[in-house]
GROMACS .gro file of C-alpha atoms in nm:
model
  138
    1UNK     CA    1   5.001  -0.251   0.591
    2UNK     CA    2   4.655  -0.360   0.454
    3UNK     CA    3   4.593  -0.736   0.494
    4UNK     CA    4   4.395  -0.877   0.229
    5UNK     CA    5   4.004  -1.040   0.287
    6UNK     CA    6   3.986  -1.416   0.315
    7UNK     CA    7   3.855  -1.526  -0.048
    8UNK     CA    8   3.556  -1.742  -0.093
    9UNK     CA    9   3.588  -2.153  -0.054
   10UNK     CA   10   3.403  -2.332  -0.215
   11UNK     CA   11   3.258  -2.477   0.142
   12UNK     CA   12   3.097  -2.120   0.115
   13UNK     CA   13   2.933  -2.179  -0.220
   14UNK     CA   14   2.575  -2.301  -0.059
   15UNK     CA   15   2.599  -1.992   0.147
   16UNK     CA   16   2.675  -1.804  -0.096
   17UNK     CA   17   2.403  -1.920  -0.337
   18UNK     CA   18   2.143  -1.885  -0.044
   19UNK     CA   19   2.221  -1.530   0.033
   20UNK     CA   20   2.203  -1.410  -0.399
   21UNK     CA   21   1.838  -1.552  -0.406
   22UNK     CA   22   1.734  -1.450  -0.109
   23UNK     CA   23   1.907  -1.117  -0.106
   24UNK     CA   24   1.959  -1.048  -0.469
   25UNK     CA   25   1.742  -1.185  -0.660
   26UNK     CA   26   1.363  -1.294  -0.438
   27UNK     CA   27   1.381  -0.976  -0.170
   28UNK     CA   28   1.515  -0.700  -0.443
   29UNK     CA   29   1.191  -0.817  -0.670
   30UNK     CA   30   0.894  -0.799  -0.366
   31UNK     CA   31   1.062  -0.462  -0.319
   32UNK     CA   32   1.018  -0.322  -0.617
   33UNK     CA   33   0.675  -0.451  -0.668
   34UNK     CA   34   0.537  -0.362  -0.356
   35UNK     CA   35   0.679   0.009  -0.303
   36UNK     CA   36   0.514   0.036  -0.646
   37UNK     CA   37   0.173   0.014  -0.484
   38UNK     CA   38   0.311   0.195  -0.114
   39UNK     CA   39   0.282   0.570  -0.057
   40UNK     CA   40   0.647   0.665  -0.035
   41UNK     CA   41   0.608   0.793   0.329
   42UNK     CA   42   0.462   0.427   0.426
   43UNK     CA   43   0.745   0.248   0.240
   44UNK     CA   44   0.994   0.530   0.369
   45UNK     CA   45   0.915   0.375   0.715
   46UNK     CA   46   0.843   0.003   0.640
   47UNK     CA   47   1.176  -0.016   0.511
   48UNK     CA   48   1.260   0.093   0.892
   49UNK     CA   49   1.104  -0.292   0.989
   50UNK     CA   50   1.378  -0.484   0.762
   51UNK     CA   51   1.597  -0.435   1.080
   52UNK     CA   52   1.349  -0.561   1.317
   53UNK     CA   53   1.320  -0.895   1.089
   54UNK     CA   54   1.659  -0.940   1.064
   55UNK     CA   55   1.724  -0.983   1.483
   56UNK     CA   56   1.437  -1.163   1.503
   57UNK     CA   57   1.567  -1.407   1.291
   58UNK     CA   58   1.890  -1.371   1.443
   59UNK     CA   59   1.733  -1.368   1.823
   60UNK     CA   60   1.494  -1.701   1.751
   61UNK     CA   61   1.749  -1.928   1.469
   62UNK     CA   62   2.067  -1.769   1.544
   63UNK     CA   63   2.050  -1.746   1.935
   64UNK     CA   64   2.213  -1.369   1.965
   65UNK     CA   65   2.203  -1.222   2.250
   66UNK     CA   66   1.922  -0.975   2.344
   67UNK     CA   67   1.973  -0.712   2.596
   68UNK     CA   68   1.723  -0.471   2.724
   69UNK     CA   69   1.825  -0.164   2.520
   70UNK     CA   70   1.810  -0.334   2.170
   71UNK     CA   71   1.473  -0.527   2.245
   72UNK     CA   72   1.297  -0.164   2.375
   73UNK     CA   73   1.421  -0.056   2.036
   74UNK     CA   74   1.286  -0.346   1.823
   75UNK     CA   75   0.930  -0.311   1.977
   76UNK     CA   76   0.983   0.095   1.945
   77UNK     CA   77   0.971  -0.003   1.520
   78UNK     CA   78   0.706  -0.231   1.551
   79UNK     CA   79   0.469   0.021   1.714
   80UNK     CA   80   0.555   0.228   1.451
   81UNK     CA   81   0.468  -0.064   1.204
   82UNK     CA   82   0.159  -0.118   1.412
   83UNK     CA   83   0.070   0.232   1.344
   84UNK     CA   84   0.131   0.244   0.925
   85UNK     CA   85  -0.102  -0.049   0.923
   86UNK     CA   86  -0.308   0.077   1.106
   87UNK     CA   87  -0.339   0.360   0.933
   88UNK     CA   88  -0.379   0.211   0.610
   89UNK     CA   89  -0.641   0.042   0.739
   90UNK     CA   90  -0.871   0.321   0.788
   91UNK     CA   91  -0.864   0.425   0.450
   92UNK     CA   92  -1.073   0.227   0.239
   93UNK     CA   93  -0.872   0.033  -0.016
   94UNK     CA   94  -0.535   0.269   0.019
   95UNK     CA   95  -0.226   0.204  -0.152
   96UNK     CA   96  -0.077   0.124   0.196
   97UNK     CA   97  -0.290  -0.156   0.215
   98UNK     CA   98  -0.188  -0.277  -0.185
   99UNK     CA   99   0.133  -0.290  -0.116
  100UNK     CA  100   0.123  -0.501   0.240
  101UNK     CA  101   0.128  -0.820   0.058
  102UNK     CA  102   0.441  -0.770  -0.071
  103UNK     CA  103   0.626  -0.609   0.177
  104UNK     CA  104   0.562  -0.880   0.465
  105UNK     CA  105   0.718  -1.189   0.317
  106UNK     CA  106   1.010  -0.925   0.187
  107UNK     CA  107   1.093  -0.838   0.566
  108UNK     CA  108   1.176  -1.242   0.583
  109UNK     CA  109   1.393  -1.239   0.295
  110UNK     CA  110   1.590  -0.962   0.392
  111UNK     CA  111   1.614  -1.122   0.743
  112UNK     CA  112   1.719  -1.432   0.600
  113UNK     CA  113   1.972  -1.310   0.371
  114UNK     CA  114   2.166  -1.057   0.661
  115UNK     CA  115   2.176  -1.352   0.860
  116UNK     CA  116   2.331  -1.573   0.617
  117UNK     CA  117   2.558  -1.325   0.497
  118UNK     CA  118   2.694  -1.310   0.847
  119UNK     CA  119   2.842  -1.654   0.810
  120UNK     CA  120   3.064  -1.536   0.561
  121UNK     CA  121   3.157  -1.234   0.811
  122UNK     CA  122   3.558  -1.356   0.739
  123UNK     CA  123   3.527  -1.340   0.341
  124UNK     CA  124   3.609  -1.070   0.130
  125UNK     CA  125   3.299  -0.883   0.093
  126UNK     CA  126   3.364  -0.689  -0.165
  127UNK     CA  127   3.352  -1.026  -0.360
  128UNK     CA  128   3.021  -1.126  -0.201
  129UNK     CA  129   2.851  -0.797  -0.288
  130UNK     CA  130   2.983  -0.811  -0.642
  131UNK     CA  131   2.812  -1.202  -0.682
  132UNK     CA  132   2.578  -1.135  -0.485
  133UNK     CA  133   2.498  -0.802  -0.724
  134UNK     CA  134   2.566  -1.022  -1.048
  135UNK     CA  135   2.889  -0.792  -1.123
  136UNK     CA  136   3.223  -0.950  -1.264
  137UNK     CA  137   3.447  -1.034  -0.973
  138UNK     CA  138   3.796  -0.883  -1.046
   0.00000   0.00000   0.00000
C-alpha cells in the first residue's frame, strides 16, 4: 500500500517561496548566462562544485555532521576547482575566465536552495518541484 506525501501548509509557504527564487528562478538564470561564456568541459566540471556549496552551507548554517570521508571528498572537488581556474587563468582573456563571474555567486544559490528544500524533506515533492518549476500542481 502506497501512503500518500504530506501536502504543503501554508507554514511552508516562506520556504517554499525562498527555495523558487533561489532555485528556480535567480540560480537557473546565472546558469544559463554564465555556461554561455564557459567552455563546456570547464562548466562540465564546475557544475561538479554545486555539491561542494551545498555542504558547506549545510556544514557552517545547518550544523551537519562532517566525517572524515565526506570532507576528503569536498576538498578532492575543490582542487579540481582550484585547477579549472587556474587554468583559465593562464590563458589570456579565456572564456573560462568570462564565465567565472557568474558561476561563483550561482554555487551559493544552489547551496541555498538544497538546503532550504531540505526543510520541506516531509512534503510531497512532486508538488514542490512542480511550483518550484512554475508547472500546474494537479
Amino acid at each position: 500500500m502506497c501512503v500518500p506525501e504530506a501536502p504543503l501548509r501554508a507554514r511552508d509557504l516562506p520556504w517554499l517561496g525562498a527555495i523558487v527564487l533561489f532555485g528556480g528562478i535567480l540560480g537557473p538564470a546565472l546558469l544559463m548566462s554564465g555556461l554561455t561564456l564557459t567552455p563546456a568541459s570547464s562548466g562540465a566540471l564546475l557544475l561538479n562544485t554545486e555539491g561542494l556549496a551545498t555542504m558547506a552551507i549545510a556544514w557552517l548554517v545547518f550544523r551537519e555532521n562532517v566525517d572524515r570521508r565526506v570532507f576528503l571528498g569536498a576538498m578532492a572537488i575543490l582542487a579540481g576547482a582550484v585547477l579549472l581556474l587556474l587554468a583559465g587563468r593562464w590563458r589570456h582573456r579565456s572564456p573560462t575566465q568570462l564565465g567565472q563571474p557568474a558561476n561563483r555567486p550561482r554555487l551559493r544559490l544552489v547551496g541555498i536552495d538544497n538546503n532550504l528544500t531540505r526543510k520541506l524533506s516531509a512534503a510531497d515533492p512532486l508538488q514542490i518541484a512542480m511550483i518550484k518549476g512554475w508547472r500546474p500542481v494537479r
